[in-house]
mmCIF file of C-alpha atoms and ligand atoms in Angstrom:
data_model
loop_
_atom_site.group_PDB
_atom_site.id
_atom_site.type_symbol
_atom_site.label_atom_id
_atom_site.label_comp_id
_atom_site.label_asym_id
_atom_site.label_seq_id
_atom_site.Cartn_x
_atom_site.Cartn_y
_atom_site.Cartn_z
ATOM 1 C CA UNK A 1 2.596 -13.989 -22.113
ATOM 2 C CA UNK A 2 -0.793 -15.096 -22.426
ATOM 3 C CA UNK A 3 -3.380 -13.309 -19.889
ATOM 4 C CA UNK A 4 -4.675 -15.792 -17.451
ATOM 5 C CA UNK A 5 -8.406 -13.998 -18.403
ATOM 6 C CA UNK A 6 -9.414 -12.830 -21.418
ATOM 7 C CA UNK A 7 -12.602 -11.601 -22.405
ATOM 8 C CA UNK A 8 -13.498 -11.145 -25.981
ATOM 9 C CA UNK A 9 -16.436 -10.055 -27.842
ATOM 10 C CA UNK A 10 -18.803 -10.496 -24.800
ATOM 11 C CA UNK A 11 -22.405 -9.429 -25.164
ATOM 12 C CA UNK A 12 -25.353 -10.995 -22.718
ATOM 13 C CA UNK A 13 -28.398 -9.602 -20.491
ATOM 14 C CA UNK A 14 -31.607 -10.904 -18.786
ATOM 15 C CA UNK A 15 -33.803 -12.257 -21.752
ATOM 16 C CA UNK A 16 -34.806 -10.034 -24.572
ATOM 17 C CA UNK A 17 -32.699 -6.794 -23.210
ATOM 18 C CA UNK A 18 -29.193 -6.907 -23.784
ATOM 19 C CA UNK A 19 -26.939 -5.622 -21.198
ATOM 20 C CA UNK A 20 -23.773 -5.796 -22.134
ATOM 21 C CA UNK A 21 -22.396 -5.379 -25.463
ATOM 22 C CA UNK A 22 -18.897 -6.311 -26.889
ATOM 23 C CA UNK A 23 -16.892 -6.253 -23.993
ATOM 24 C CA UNK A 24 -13.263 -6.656 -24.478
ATOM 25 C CA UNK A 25 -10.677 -6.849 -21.831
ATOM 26 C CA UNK A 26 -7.464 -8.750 -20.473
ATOM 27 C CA UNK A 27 -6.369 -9.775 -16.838
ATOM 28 C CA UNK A 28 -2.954 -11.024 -16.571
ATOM 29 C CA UNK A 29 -1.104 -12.880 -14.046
ATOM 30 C CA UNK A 30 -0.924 -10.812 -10.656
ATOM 31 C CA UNK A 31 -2.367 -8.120 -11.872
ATOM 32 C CA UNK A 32 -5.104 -6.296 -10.236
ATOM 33 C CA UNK A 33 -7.260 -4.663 -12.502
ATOM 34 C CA UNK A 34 -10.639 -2.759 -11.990
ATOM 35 C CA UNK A 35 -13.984 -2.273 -13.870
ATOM 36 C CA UNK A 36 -15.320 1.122 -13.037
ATOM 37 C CA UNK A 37 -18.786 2.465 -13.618
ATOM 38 C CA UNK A 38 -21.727 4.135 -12.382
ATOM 39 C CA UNK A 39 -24.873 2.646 -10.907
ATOM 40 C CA UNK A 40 -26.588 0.347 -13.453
ATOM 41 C CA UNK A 41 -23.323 0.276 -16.098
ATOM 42 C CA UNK A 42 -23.775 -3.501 -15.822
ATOM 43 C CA UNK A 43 -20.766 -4.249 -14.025
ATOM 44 C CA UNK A 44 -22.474 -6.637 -11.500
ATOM 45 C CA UNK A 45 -23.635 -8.543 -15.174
ATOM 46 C CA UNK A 46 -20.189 -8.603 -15.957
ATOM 47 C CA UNK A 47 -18.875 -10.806 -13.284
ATOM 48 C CA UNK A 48 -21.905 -13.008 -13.609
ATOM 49 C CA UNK A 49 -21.204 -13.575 -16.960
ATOM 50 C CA UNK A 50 -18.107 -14.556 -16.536
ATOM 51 C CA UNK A 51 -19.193 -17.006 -13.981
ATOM 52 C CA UNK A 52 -21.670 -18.409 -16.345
ATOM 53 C CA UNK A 53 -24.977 -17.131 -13.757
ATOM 54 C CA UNK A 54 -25.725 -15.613 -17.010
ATOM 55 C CA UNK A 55 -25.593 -16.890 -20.193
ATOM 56 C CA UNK A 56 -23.147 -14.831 -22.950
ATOM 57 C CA UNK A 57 -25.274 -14.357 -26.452
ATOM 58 C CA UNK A 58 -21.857 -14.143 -27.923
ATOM 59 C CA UNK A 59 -18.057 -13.963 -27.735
ATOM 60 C CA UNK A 60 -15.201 -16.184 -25.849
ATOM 61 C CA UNK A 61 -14.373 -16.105 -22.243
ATOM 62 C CA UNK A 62 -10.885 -17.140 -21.987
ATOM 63 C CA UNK A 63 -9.421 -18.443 -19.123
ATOM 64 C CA UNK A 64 -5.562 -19.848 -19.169
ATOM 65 C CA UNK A 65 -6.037 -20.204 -22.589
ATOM 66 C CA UNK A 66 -9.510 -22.177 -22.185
ATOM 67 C CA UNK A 67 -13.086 -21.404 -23.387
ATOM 68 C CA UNK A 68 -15.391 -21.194 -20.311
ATOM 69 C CA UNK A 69 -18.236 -19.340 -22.233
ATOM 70 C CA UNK A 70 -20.234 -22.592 -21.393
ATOM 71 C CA UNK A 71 -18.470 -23.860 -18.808
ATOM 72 C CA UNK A 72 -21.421 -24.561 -15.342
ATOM 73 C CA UNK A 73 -20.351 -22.140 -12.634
ATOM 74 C CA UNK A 74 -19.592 -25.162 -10.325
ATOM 75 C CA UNK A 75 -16.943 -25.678 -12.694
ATOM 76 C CA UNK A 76 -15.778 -22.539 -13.317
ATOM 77 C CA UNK A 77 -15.273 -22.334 -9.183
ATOM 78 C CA UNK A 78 -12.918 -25.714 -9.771
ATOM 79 C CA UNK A 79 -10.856 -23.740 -12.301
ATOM 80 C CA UNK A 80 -10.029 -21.606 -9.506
ATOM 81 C CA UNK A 81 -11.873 -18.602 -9.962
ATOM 82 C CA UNK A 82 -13.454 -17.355 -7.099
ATOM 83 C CA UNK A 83 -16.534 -15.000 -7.256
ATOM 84 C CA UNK A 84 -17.326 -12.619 -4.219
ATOM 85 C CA UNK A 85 -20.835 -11.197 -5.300
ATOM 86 C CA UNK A 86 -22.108 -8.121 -3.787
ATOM 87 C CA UNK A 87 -23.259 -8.374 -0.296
ATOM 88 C CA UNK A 88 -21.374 -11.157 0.435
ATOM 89 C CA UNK A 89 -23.989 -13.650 0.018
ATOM 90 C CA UNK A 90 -23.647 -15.295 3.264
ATOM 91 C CA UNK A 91 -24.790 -17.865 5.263
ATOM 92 C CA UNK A 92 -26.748 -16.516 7.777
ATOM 93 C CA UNK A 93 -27.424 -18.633 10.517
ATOM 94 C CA UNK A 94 -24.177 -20.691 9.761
ATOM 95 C CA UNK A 95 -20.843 -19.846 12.370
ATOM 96 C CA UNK A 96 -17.777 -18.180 10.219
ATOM 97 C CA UNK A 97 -16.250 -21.691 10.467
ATOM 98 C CA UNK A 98 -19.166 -23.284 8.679
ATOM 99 C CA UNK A 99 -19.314 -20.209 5.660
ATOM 100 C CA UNK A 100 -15.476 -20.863 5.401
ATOM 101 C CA UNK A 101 -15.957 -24.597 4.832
ATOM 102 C CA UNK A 102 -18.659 -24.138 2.402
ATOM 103 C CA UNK A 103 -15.798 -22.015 0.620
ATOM 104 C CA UNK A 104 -14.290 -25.188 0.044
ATOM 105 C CA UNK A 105 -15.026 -27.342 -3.345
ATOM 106 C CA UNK A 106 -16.471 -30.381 -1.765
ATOM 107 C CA UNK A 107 -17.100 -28.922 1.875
ATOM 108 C CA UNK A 108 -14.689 -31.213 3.422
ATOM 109 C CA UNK A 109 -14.598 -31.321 7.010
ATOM 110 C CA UNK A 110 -10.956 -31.110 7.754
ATOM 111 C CA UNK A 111 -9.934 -28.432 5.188
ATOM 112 C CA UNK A 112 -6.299 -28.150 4.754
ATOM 113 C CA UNK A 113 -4.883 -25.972 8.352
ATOM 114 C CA UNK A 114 -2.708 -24.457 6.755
ATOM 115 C CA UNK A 115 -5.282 -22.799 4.524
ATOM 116 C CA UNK A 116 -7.651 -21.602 7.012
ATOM 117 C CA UNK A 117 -4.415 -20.142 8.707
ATOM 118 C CA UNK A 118 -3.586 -18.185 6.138
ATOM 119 C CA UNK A 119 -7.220 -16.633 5.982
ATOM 120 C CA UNK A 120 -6.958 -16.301 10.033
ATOM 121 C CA UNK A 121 -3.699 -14.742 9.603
ATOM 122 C CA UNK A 122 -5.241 -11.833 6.755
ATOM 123 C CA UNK A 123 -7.945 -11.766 8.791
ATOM 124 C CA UNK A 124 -7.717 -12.183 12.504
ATOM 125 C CA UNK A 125 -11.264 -11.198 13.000
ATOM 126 C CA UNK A 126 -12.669 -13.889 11.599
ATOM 127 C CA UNK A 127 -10.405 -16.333 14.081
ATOM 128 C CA UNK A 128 -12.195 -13.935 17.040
ATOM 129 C CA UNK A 129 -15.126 -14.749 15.823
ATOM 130 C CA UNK A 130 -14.988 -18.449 14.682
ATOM 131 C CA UNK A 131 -17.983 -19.750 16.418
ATOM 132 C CA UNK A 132 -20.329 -16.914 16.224
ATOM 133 C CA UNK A 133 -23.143 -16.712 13.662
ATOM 134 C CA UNK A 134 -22.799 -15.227 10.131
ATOM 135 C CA UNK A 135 -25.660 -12.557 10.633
ATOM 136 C CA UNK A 136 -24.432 -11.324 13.999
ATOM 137 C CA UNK A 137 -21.617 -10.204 12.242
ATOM 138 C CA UNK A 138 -20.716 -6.496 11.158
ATOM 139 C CA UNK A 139 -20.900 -5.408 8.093
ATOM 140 C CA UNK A 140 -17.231 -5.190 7.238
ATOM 141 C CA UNK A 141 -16.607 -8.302 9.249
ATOM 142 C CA UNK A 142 -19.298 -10.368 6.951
ATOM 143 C CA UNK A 143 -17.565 -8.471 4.215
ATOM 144 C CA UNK A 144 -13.824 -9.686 5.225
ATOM 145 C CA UNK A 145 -15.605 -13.231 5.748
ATOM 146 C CA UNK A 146 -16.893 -13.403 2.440
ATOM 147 C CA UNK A 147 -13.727 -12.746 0.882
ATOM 148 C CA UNK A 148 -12.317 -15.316 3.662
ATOM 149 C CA UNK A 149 -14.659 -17.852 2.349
ATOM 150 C CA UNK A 150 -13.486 -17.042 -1.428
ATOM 151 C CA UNK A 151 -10.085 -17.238 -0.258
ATOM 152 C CA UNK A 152 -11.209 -20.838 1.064
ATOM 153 C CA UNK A 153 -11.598 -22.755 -2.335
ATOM 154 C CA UNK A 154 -7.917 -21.760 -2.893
ATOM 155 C CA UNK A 155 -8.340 -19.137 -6.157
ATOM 156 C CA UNK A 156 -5.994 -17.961 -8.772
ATOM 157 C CA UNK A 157 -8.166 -15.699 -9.632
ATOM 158 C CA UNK A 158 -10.178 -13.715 -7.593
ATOM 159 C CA UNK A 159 -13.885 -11.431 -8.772
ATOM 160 C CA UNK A 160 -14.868 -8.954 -5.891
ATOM 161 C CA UNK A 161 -18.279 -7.174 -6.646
ATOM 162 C CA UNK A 162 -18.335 -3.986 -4.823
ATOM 163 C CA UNK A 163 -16.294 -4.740 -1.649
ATOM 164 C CA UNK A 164 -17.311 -0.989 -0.406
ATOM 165 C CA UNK A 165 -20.911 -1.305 -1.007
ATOM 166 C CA UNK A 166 -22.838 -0.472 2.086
ATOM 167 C CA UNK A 167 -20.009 -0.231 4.683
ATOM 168 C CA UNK A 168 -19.322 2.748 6.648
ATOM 169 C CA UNK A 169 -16.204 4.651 5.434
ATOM 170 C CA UNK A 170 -13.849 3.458 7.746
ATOM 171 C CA UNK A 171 -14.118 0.217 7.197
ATOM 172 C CA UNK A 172 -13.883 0.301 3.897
ATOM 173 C CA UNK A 173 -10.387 1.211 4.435
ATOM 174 C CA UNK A 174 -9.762 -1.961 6.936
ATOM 175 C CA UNK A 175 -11.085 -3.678 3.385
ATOM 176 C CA UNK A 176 -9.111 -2.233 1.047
ATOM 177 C CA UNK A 177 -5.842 -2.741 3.313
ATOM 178 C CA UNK A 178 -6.982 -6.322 3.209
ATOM 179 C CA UNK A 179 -7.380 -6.485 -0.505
ATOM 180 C CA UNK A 180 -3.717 -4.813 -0.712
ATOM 181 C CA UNK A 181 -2.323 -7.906 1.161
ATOM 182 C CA UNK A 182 -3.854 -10.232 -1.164
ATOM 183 C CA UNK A 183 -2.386 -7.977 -4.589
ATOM 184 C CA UNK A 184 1.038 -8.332 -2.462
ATOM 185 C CA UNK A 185 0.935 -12.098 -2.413
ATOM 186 C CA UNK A 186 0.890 -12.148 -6.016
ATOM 187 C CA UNK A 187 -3.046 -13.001 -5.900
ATOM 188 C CA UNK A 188 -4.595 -11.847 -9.924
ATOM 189 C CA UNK A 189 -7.714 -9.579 -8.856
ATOM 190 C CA UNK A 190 -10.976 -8.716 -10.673
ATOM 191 C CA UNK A 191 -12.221 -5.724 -8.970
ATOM 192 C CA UNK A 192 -15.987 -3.998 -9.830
ATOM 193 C CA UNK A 193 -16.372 -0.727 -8.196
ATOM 194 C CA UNK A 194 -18.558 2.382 -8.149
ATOM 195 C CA UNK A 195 -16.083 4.150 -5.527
ATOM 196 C CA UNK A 196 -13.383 4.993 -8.192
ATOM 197 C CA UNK A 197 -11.155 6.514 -5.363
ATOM 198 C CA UNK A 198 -10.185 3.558 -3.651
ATOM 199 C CA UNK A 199 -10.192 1.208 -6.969
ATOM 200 C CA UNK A 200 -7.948 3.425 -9.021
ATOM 201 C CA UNK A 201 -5.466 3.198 -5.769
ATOM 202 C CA UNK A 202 -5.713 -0.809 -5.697
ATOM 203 C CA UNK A 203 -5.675 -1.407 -9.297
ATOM 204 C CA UNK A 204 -3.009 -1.085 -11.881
ATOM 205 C CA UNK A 205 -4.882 -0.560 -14.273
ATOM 206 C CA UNK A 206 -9.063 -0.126 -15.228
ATOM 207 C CA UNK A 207 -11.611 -0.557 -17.713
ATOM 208 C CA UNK A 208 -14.627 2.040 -17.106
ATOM 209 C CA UNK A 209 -17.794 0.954 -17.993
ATOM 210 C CA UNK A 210 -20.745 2.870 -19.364
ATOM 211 C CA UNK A 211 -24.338 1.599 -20.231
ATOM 212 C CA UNK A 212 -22.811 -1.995 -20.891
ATOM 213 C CA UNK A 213 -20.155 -0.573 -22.791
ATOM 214 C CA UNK A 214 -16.263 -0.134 -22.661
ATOM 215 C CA UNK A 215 -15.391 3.384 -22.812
ATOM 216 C CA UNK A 216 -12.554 4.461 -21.607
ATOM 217 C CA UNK A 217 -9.279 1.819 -19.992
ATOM 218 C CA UNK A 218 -5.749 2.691 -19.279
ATOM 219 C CA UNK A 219 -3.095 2.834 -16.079
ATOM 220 C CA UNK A 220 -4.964 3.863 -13.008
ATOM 221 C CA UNK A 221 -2.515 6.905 -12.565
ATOM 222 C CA UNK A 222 -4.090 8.116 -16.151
ATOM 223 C CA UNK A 223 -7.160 7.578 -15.288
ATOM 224 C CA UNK A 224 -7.282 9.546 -12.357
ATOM 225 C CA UNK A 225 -5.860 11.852 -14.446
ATOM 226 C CA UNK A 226 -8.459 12.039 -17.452
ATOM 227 C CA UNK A 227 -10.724 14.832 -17.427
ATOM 228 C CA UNK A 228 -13.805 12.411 -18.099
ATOM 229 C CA UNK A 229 -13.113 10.545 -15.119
ATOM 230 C CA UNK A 230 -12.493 13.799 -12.819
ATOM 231 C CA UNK A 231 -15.771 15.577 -14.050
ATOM 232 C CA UNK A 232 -17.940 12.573 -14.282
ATOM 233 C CA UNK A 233 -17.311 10.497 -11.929
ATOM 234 C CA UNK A 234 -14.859 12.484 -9.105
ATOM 235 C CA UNK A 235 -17.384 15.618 -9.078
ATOM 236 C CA UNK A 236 -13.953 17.314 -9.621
HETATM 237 P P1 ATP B 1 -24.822 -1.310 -9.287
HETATM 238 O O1 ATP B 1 -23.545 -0.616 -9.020
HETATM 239 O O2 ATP B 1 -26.028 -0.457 -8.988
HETATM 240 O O3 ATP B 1 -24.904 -2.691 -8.716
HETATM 241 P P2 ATP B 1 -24.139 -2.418 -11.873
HETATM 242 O O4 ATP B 1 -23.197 -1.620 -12.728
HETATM 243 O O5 ATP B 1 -23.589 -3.571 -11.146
HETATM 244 O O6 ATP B 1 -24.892 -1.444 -10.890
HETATM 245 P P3 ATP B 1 -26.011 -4.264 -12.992
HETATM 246 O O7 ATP B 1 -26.517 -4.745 -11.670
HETATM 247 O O8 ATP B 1 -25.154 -5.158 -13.781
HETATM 248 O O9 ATP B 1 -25.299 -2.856 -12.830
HETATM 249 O O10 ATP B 1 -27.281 -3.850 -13.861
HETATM 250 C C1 ATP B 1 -27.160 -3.419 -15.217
HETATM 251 C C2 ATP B 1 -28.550 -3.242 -15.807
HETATM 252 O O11 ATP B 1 -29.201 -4.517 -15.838
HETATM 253 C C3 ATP B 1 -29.458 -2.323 -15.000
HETATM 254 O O12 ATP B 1 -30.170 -1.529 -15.903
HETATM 255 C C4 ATP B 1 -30.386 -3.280 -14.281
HETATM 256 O O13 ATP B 1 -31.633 -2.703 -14.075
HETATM 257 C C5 ATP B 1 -30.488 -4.445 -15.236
HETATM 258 N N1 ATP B 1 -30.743 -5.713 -14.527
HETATM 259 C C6 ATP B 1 -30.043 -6.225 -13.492
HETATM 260 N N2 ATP B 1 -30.538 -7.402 -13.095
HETATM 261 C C7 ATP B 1 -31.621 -7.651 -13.907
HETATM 262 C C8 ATP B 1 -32.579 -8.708 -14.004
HETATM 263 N N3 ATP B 1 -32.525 -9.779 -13.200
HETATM 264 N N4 ATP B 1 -33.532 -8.596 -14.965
HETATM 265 C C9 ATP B 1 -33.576 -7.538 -15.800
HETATM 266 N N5 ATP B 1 -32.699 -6.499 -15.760
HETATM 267 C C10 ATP B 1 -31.743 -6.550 -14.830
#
């Protein structure tokens, strides 16, 4: 079977300096797979890339089979990839209602119930909080919203940029429980993370990037087991 995303031969970067270089990897359908790195690996350039915020110098992005190397991101969205940058990206002085809506393709008024059920139902918090303002939210709750709002344009496939990034330990559990419900309705995850723990334990499998490079992929159980990844990046 074809993978539903397939990246091949992927170099790009923010005007003269190149970033990324030759990136080759595979997503297939329901699978959750992670891109592990360190702090400045690129993998934040990565997901752009694939959503076409930054240009690839060269290669093929492949998504069911299609070339979306120059594809506009509002386009890209319609294909039904869904991109959850880091932070969130909210809007601030919008309710959770209004973010959710804007989730939508066209904003429509009356999105389909049974959709914003469905994100209610993953996420009750977000049903608690309906009518209450982005930024009075806490940081795991404008976390779960932003994946709520990806969740909103009705994805096949979803990117999450660092869903741990700045949220207290704890909650980053409540997260990755979330993200578990999602992998066990069958949804195909693109996960970038710096906290390898919780990734490996998600994902079935993982690239690891290094200085805009490949290094290293396999299950997640080998992984965890490779002496690289215990030394360099679990301090073990
Ligand atoms: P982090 O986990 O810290 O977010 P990352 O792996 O996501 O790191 P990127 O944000 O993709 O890394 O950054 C990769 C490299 O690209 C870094 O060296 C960074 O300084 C550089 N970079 C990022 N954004 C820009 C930009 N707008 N212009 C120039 N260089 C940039």
């Amino acid at each position: 079977m074809n993978p539903m995303l397939h990246v091949n031969e992927i170099s790009s970067g923010y005007g003269k300096i190149t970033i990324l270089r030759d990136i080759n990897f595979q997503v297939k359908e329901n699978e959750v797979v992670a891109i592990i790195g360190s702090n400045g690996a690129g993998k934040t350039t990565l997901l752009k890339t694939i959503s076409n915020l930054i240009p690839a110098t060269t290669g093929k992005i492949l998504f069911q089979g299609k070339d979306i190397v120059k594809f506009p991101p509002h386009m890209i969205t319609q294909l039904g990839i869904a991109h959850i940058p880091e932070g969130g990206k909210l809007f601030a002085n919008m309710t959770v209602y209004e973010n959710l809506l804007m989730g939508t393709y066209n904003h429509r008024k009356n999105f389909q119930k049974s959709v914003l059920e469905e994100i209610y139902q993953i996420f009750p918090v977000l049903k608690k909080r309906e009518k209450q303002l982005a930024k009075t939210l806490s940081g795991g709750e404008k976390q779960m919203l932003s994946i709520g709002r990806g969740l909103a344009s009705q994805p096949k496939f979803i990117m999450l940029d660092e869903p741990s990034q700045g949220i207290a330990p704890k909650l980053v559990d409540d997260i990755y429980n979330k993200l578990s419900i999602l992998k066990e309705k069958g949804l195909t995850i693109l996960l970038i993370e710096q906290n390898i723990n919780y990734a490996l334990h998600l994902a079935e499998r993982a690239y690891v990037l290094e200085n805009g490079k490949i290094v290293m992929d396999g299950s997640s159980e080998e992984l965890l087991n490779s002496e690289h990844i215990k030394k360099h990046y679990l301090g073990l």
